[in-house]
Short mmCIF file of N, CA and C in Angstrom, two decimals:
data_model
loop_
_atom_site.label_atom_id
_atom_site.label_comp_id
_atom_site.label_asym_id
_atom_site.label_seq_id
_atom_site.Cartn_x
_atom_site.Cartn_y
_atom_site.Cartn_z
N GLN G 462 14.49 -8.53 14.89
CA GLN G 462 13.57 -7.44 15.16
C GLN G 462 12.15 -7.98 15.32
N VAL G 463 11.36 -7.27 16.09
CA VAL G 463 9.97 -7.63 16.26
C VAL G 463 9.20 -7.33 14.99
N GLN G 464 8.46 -8.31 14.52
CA GLN G 464 7.61 -8.13 13.35
C GLN G 464 6.28 -8.81 13.55
N LEU G 465 5.23 -8.16 13.07
CA LEU G 465 3.89 -8.72 13.06
C LEU G 465 3.36 -8.58 11.64
N VAL G 466 2.94 -9.68 11.06
CA VAL G 466 2.46 -9.68 9.69
C VAL G 466 1.07 -10.27 9.63
N GLU G 467 0.11 -9.46 9.21
CA GLU G 467 -1.27 -9.90 9.09
C GLU G 467 -1.53 -10.46 7.70
N SER G 468 -2.45 -11.39 7.62
CA SER G 468 -2.88 -11.94 6.34
C SER G 468 -4.30 -12.47 6.49
N GLY G 469 -4.93 -12.75 5.37
CA GLY G 469 -6.25 -13.37 5.38
C GLY G 469 -7.40 -12.44 5.06
N GLY G 470 -7.13 -11.16 4.89
CA GLY G 470 -8.19 -10.23 4.55
C GLY G 470 -8.68 -10.42 3.13
N GLY G 471 -9.77 -9.75 2.81
CA GLY G 471 -10.33 -9.86 1.48
C GLY G 471 -11.73 -9.30 1.41
N LEU G 472 -12.39 -9.58 0.31
CA LEU G 472 -13.76 -9.13 0.07
C LEU G 472 -14.73 -10.28 0.29
N VAL G 473 -15.71 -10.07 1.15
CA VAL G 473 -16.73 -11.08 1.41
C VAL G 473 -18.10 -10.42 1.45
N GLU G 474 -19.13 -11.22 1.20
CA GLU G 474 -20.49 -10.73 1.29
C GLU G 474 -20.98 -10.76 2.73
N PRO G 475 -21.95 -9.92 3.07
CA PRO G 475 -22.52 -9.98 4.42
C PRO G 475 -22.94 -11.39 4.80
N GLY G 476 -22.62 -11.77 6.02
CA GLY G 476 -22.91 -13.12 6.48
C GLY G 476 -21.78 -14.10 6.25
N GLY G 477 -20.78 -13.69 5.51
CA GLY G 477 -19.65 -14.54 5.22
C GLY G 477 -18.63 -14.59 6.34
N SER G 478 -17.55 -15.32 6.10
CA SER G 478 -16.52 -15.52 7.11
C SER G 478 -15.13 -15.29 6.54
N LEU G 479 -14.24 -14.87 7.41
CA LEU G 479 -12.83 -14.75 7.10
C LEU G 479 -12.02 -15.16 8.32
N ARG G 480 -10.84 -15.67 8.06
CA ARG G 480 -9.91 -16.01 9.14
C ARG G 480 -8.63 -15.22 8.94
N LEU G 481 -8.37 -14.31 9.85
CA LEU G 481 -7.16 -13.51 9.80
C LEU G 481 -6.05 -14.18 10.60
N SER G 482 -4.83 -14.01 10.13
CA SER G 482 -3.67 -14.54 10.82
C SER G 482 -2.70 -13.42 11.15
N CYS G 483 -2.05 -13.54 12.28
CA CYS G 483 -1.01 -12.60 12.69
C CYS G 483 0.22 -13.42 13.03
N ALA G 484 1.19 -13.41 12.14
CA ALA G 484 2.42 -14.15 12.34
C ALA G 484 3.46 -13.26 13.00
N ALA G 485 3.98 -13.71 14.12
CA ALA G 485 4.92 -12.91 14.90
C ALA G 485 6.33 -13.47 14.81
N SER G 486 7.30 -12.59 14.87
CA SER G 486 8.70 -12.97 14.92
C SER G 486 9.46 -11.97 15.79
N GLY G 487 10.58 -12.41 16.32
CA GLY G 487 11.40 -11.53 17.14
C GLY G 487 11.06 -11.55 18.61
N PHE G 488 10.04 -12.29 18.99
CA PHE G 488 9.66 -12.44 20.39
C PHE G 488 8.82 -13.69 20.54
N THR G 489 8.71 -14.14 21.76
CA THR G 489 7.90 -15.31 22.06
C THR G 489 6.50 -14.87 22.42
N MET G 490 5.55 -15.25 21.60
CA MET G 490 4.18 -14.80 21.76
C MET G 490 3.56 -15.23 23.08
N ASP G 491 4.00 -16.33 23.60
CA ASP G 491 3.43 -16.86 24.83
C ASP G 491 3.56 -15.89 26.00
N TYR G 492 4.53 -15.01 25.96
CA TYR G 492 4.77 -14.09 27.08
C TYR G 492 4.21 -12.69 26.84
N SER G 493 3.50 -12.49 25.77
CA SER G 493 2.91 -11.19 25.47
C SER G 493 1.46 -11.36 25.05
N ALA G 494 0.64 -10.43 25.45
CA ALA G 494 -0.74 -10.39 24.96
C ALA G 494 -0.74 -9.85 23.53
N ILE G 495 -1.62 -10.37 22.71
CA ILE G 495 -1.77 -9.93 21.33
C ILE G 495 -3.21 -9.48 21.12
N ALA G 496 -3.37 -8.35 20.49
CA ALA G 496 -4.70 -7.80 20.26
C ALA G 496 -4.93 -7.51 18.79
N TRP G 497 -6.18 -7.57 18.40
CA TRP G 497 -6.61 -7.14 17.07
C TRP G 497 -7.34 -5.81 17.18
N PHE G 498 -7.00 -4.90 16.29
CA PHE G 498 -7.66 -3.62 16.19
C PHE G 498 -8.15 -3.44 14.76
N ARG G 499 -9.04 -2.49 14.58
CA ARG G 499 -9.49 -2.17 13.23
C ARG G 499 -9.73 -0.68 13.11
N GLN G 500 -9.60 -0.19 11.89
CA GLN G 500 -9.83 1.22 11.63
C GLN G 500 -10.46 1.40 10.25
N ALA G 501 -11.60 2.05 10.25
CA ALA G 501 -12.28 2.40 9.01
C ALA G 501 -11.93 3.83 8.64
N PRO G 502 -12.00 4.19 7.36
CA PRO G 502 -11.67 5.55 6.93
C PRO G 502 -12.48 6.60 7.69
N GLY G 503 -11.79 7.60 8.22
CA GLY G 503 -12.44 8.67 8.93
C GLY G 503 -12.88 8.35 10.34
N LYS G 504 -12.57 7.16 10.80
CA LYS G 504 -12.97 6.76 12.14
C LYS G 504 -11.76 6.42 12.99
N GLU G 505 -11.95 6.47 14.29
CA GLU G 505 -10.88 6.14 15.21
C GLU G 505 -10.63 4.64 15.23
N ARG G 506 -9.41 4.28 15.54
CA ARG G 506 -9.07 2.88 15.69
C ARG G 506 -9.80 2.32 16.91
N GLU G 507 -10.33 1.12 16.78
CA GLU G 507 -11.03 0.50 17.88
C GLU G 507 -10.48 -0.90 18.16
N GLY G 508 -10.51 -1.27 19.41
CA GLY G 508 -10.09 -2.60 19.79
C GLY G 508 -11.14 -3.63 19.43
N VAL G 509 -10.70 -4.75 18.91
CA VAL G 509 -11.60 -5.82 18.50
C VAL G 509 -11.53 -7.00 19.47
N SER G 510 -10.32 -7.44 19.75
CA SER G 510 -10.15 -8.61 20.61
C SER G 510 -8.73 -8.66 21.15
N CYS G 511 -8.57 -9.37 22.25
CA CYS G 511 -7.25 -9.51 22.87
C CYS G 511 -7.14 -10.89 23.48
N ILE G 512 -5.93 -11.42 23.46
CA ILE G 512 -5.69 -12.74 24.04
C ILE G 512 -4.36 -12.75 24.78
N SER G 513 -4.35 -13.41 25.92
CA SER G 513 -3.14 -13.64 26.69
C SER G 513 -3.17 -15.05 27.24
N SER G 514 -2.00 -15.55 27.59
CA SER G 514 -1.92 -16.92 28.06
C SER G 514 -2.55 -17.11 29.43
N SER G 515 -2.58 -16.06 30.24
CA SER G 515 -3.07 -16.17 31.60
C SER G 515 -4.51 -15.70 31.80
N GLU G 516 -5.00 -14.83 30.92
CA GLU G 516 -6.31 -14.23 31.12
C GLU G 516 -7.40 -14.79 30.20
N GLY G 517 -7.02 -15.43 29.14
CA GLY G 517 -8.00 -15.88 28.18
C GLY G 517 -8.24 -14.82 27.12
N THR G 518 -9.50 -14.61 26.80
CA THR G 518 -9.84 -13.74 25.68
C THR G 518 -10.75 -12.59 26.07
N HIS G 519 -10.68 -11.52 25.28
CA HIS G 519 -11.52 -10.35 25.46
C HIS G 519 -12.06 -9.93 24.10
N TYR G 520 -13.29 -9.42 24.08
CA TYR G 520 -13.91 -9.01 22.83
C TYR G 520 -14.66 -7.70 23.00
N ALA G 521 -14.66 -6.92 21.95
CA ALA G 521 -15.54 -5.76 21.91
C ALA G 521 -16.98 -6.25 21.82
N ASP G 522 -17.89 -5.49 22.40
CA ASP G 522 -19.29 -5.89 22.39
C ASP G 522 -19.83 -6.07 20.97
N SER G 523 -19.32 -5.29 20.05
CA SER G 523 -19.81 -5.31 18.68
C SER G 523 -19.48 -6.60 17.93
N VAL G 524 -18.49 -7.35 18.41
CA VAL G 524 -18.09 -8.58 17.72
C VAL G 524 -18.29 -9.83 18.56
N LYS G 525 -18.67 -9.66 19.80
CA LYS G 525 -18.85 -10.80 20.70
C LYS G 525 -19.90 -11.75 20.15
N GLY G 526 -19.56 -13.02 20.13
CA GLY G 526 -20.45 -14.03 19.59
C GLY G 526 -20.26 -14.30 18.12
N ARG G 527 -19.54 -13.42 17.42
CA ARG G 527 -19.28 -13.59 16.00
C ARG G 527 -17.81 -13.85 15.71
N PHE G 528 -16.93 -13.23 16.47
CA PHE G 528 -15.49 -13.37 16.27
C PHE G 528 -14.88 -14.24 17.35
N THR G 529 -13.84 -14.97 17.00
CA THR G 529 -13.12 -15.80 17.95
C THR G 529 -11.62 -15.62 17.77
N ILE G 530 -10.94 -15.25 18.83
CA ILE G 530 -9.49 -15.10 18.79
C ILE G 530 -8.85 -16.35 19.38
N SER G 531 -7.75 -16.77 18.80
CA SER G 531 -7.04 -17.94 19.29
C SER G 531 -5.56 -17.80 18.98
N ARG G 532 -4.76 -18.63 19.59
CA ARG G 532 -3.33 -18.59 19.34
C ARG G 532 -2.75 -19.98 19.21
N ASP G 533 -1.67 -20.07 18.46
CA ASP G 533 -0.89 -21.29 18.33
C ASP G 533 0.53 -20.91 18.72
N ASN G 534 0.91 -21.20 19.95
CA ASN G 534 2.22 -20.81 20.44
C ASN G 534 3.36 -21.46 19.66
N ALA G 535 3.16 -22.69 19.23
CA ALA G 535 4.19 -23.39 18.48
C ALA G 535 4.49 -22.69 17.16
N LYS G 536 3.47 -22.11 16.56
CA LYS G 536 3.63 -21.40 15.29
C LYS G 536 3.82 -19.91 15.49
N ASN G 537 3.73 -19.45 16.74
CA ASN G 537 3.85 -18.04 17.06
C ASN G 537 2.87 -17.20 16.24
N THR G 538 1.65 -17.67 16.19
CA THR G 538 0.62 -17.04 15.37
C THR G 538 -0.67 -16.89 16.15
N VAL G 539 -1.32 -15.76 15.97
CA VAL G 539 -2.65 -15.49 16.53
C VAL G 539 -3.64 -15.40 15.38
N TYR G 540 -4.82 -15.93 15.59
CA TYR G 540 -5.85 -15.95 14.58
C TYR G 540 -7.08 -15.18 15.04
N LEU G 541 -7.82 -14.67 14.08
CA LEU G 541 -9.10 -14.06 14.36
C LEU G 541 -10.11 -14.63 13.37
N GLN G 542 -10.94 -15.53 13.86
CA GLN G 542 -12.00 -16.11 13.05
C GLN G 542 -13.19 -15.18 13.09
N MET G 543 -13.62 -14.70 11.94
CA MET G 543 -14.71 -13.74 11.86
C MET G 543 -15.87 -14.37 11.10
N ASN G 544 -16.97 -14.54 11.79
CA ASN G 544 -18.17 -15.12 11.20
C ASN G 544 -19.30 -14.09 11.20
N SER G 545 -20.31 -14.37 10.40
CA SER G 545 -21.48 -13.49 10.31
C SER G 545 -21.08 -12.04 10.10
N LEU G 546 -20.21 -11.83 9.15
CA LEU G 546 -19.66 -10.49 8.92
C LEU G 546 -20.73 -9.52 8.44
N LYS G 547 -20.59 -8.29 8.89
CA LYS G 547 -21.51 -7.21 8.55
C LYS G 547 -20.76 -6.11 7.81
N PRO G 548 -21.46 -5.30 7.03
CA PRO G 548 -20.79 -4.19 6.35
C PRO G 548 -20.03 -3.28 7.30
N GLU G 549 -20.53 -3.10 8.51
CA GLU G 549 -19.85 -2.26 9.48
C GLU G 549 -18.55 -2.85 10.01
N ASP G 550 -18.26 -4.10 9.66
CA ASP G 550 -16.98 -4.70 10.01
C ASP G 550 -15.88 -4.30 9.03
N THR G 551 -16.25 -3.64 7.95
CA THR G 551 -15.28 -3.21 6.95
C THR G 551 -14.26 -2.26 7.56
N ALA G 552 -12.99 -2.61 7.44
CA ALA G 552 -11.91 -1.82 8.02
C ALA G 552 -10.58 -2.47 7.68
N VAL G 553 -9.51 -1.76 7.98
CA VAL G 553 -8.19 -2.37 7.99
C VAL G 553 -7.98 -2.96 9.37
N TYR G 554 -7.62 -4.22 9.40
CA TYR G 554 -7.42 -4.92 10.66
C TYR G 554 -5.93 -5.05 10.96
N TYR G 555 -5.57 -4.68 12.17
CA TYR G 555 -4.18 -4.71 12.60
C TYR G 555 -4.04 -5.62 13.82
N CYS G 556 -2.94 -6.32 13.90
CA CYS G 556 -2.61 -6.98 15.15
C CYS G 556 -1.49 -6.20 15.82
N ALA G 557 -1.45 -6.29 17.14
CA ALA G 557 -0.49 -5.51 17.91
C ALA G 557 0.01 -6.31 19.10
N LYS G 558 1.24 -6.07 19.44
CA LYS G 558 1.86 -6.67 20.61
C LYS G 558 1.78 -5.70 21.76
N GLY G 559 1.42 -6.19 22.91
CA GLY G 559 1.33 -5.36 24.10
C GLY G 559 2.04 -5.96 25.29
N GLY G 560 1.57 -5.61 26.46
CA GLY G 560 2.13 -6.14 27.70
C GLY G 560 1.75 -7.58 27.90
N PRO G 561 2.07 -8.11 29.07
CA PRO G 561 1.78 -9.53 29.32
C PRO G 561 0.31 -9.84 29.53
N TYR G 562 -0.51 -8.83 29.80
CA TYR G 562 -1.91 -9.03 30.09
C TYR G 562 -2.79 -8.08 29.30
N CYS G 563 -3.98 -8.54 28.97
CA CYS G 563 -4.99 -7.67 28.39
C CYS G 563 -5.58 -6.75 29.46
N ALA G 564 -5.71 -7.28 30.67
CA ALA G 564 -6.10 -6.51 31.85
C ALA G 564 -7.37 -5.70 31.64
N ALA G 565 -8.46 -6.40 31.44
CA ALA G 565 -9.76 -5.77 31.24
C ALA G 565 -9.71 -4.84 30.04
N SER G 566 -9.90 -3.52 30.26
CA SER G 566 -9.93 -2.56 29.17
C SER G 566 -8.58 -1.90 28.91
N ALA G 567 -7.53 -2.29 29.61
CA ALA G 567 -6.24 -1.65 29.45
C ALA G 567 -5.67 -1.82 28.05
N TRP G 568 -5.99 -2.90 27.38
CA TRP G 568 -5.39 -3.21 26.09
C TRP G 568 -5.81 -2.25 24.98
N VAL G 569 -6.90 -1.55 25.15
CA VAL G 569 -7.34 -0.61 24.12
C VAL G 569 -6.70 0.77 24.27
N ARG G 570 -5.96 0.99 25.32
CA ARG G 570 -5.31 2.27 25.54
C ARG G 570 -3.99 2.33 24.77
N PRO G 571 -3.66 3.49 24.18
CA PRO G 571 -2.46 3.61 23.34
C PRO G 571 -1.16 3.19 24.01
N VAL G 572 -1.03 3.42 25.31
CA VAL G 572 0.21 3.11 26.00
C VAL G 572 0.46 1.62 26.13
N TRP G 573 -0.55 0.82 25.89
CA TRP G 573 -0.43 -0.62 26.05
C TRP G 573 0.37 -1.27 24.93
N THR G 574 0.25 -0.76 23.73
CA THR G 574 0.85 -1.41 22.57
C THR G 574 2.32 -1.05 22.38
N ASP G 575 3.09 -2.04 21.96
CA ASP G 575 4.51 -1.86 21.69
C ASP G 575 4.81 -1.86 20.19
N TYR G 576 4.19 -2.76 19.46
CA TYR G 576 4.44 -2.90 18.03
C TYR G 576 3.14 -3.19 17.30
N TRP G 577 3.10 -2.75 16.05
CA TRP G 577 1.93 -2.95 15.18
C TRP G 577 2.33 -3.62 13.89
N GLY G 578 1.41 -4.40 13.36
CA GLY G 578 1.57 -4.90 12.01
C GLY G 578 1.13 -3.84 11.02
N GLN G 579 1.24 -4.14 9.73
CA GLN G 579 0.88 -3.18 8.69
C GLN G 579 -0.58 -3.25 8.29
N GLY G 580 -1.27 -4.26 8.72
CA GLY G 580 -2.70 -4.34 8.50
C GLY G 580 -3.10 -5.16 7.29
N THR G 581 -4.34 -5.63 7.32
CA THR G 581 -4.93 -6.34 6.20
C THR G 581 -6.36 -5.84 6.02
N GLN G 582 -6.75 -5.59 4.78
CA GLN G 582 -8.05 -5.00 4.49
C GLN G 582 -9.15 -6.06 4.51
N VAL G 583 -10.21 -5.74 5.22
CA VAL G 583 -11.42 -6.56 5.22
C VAL G 583 -12.56 -5.71 4.69
N THR G 584 -13.18 -6.17 3.63
CA THR G 584 -14.30 -5.46 3.04
C THR G 584 -15.51 -6.37 2.99
N VAL G 585 -16.60 -5.94 3.60
CA VAL G 585 -17.83 -6.71 3.63
C VAL G 585 -18.87 -5.94 2.82
N SER G 586 -19.22 -6.47 1.68
CA SER G 586 -20.12 -5.78 0.78
C SER G 586 -20.80 -6.77 -0.15
N SER G 587 -22.02 -6.43 -0.54
CA SER G 587 -22.75 -7.24 -1.51
C SER G 587 -22.61 -6.68 -2.92
#
């Protein structure tokens, strides 16, 4: 079965860093785009970043320059390196499997995603 398991969340102070991991099983990551989303209490889920083998990477404007998405096909794992964290980054972070391409803004639309992980909590606070 398809599974996505996030890890690496935690509590950090503003300006700190975290590295999230999304371990996939049940499919070959190389043939699917993988995206990171986040959701804070009372707010809508928002797209953070997306990666595909053919298109490269995509980032929300709010995290561009601070976050870096990458993949290790051999380990079937996608990472999200988060630097210069801000309190507004506090949310549950989810990884999701989608189609073969991020395709500009298509990856943030609900119809794009096939499977979701259970999420990992990121809290940025002093």
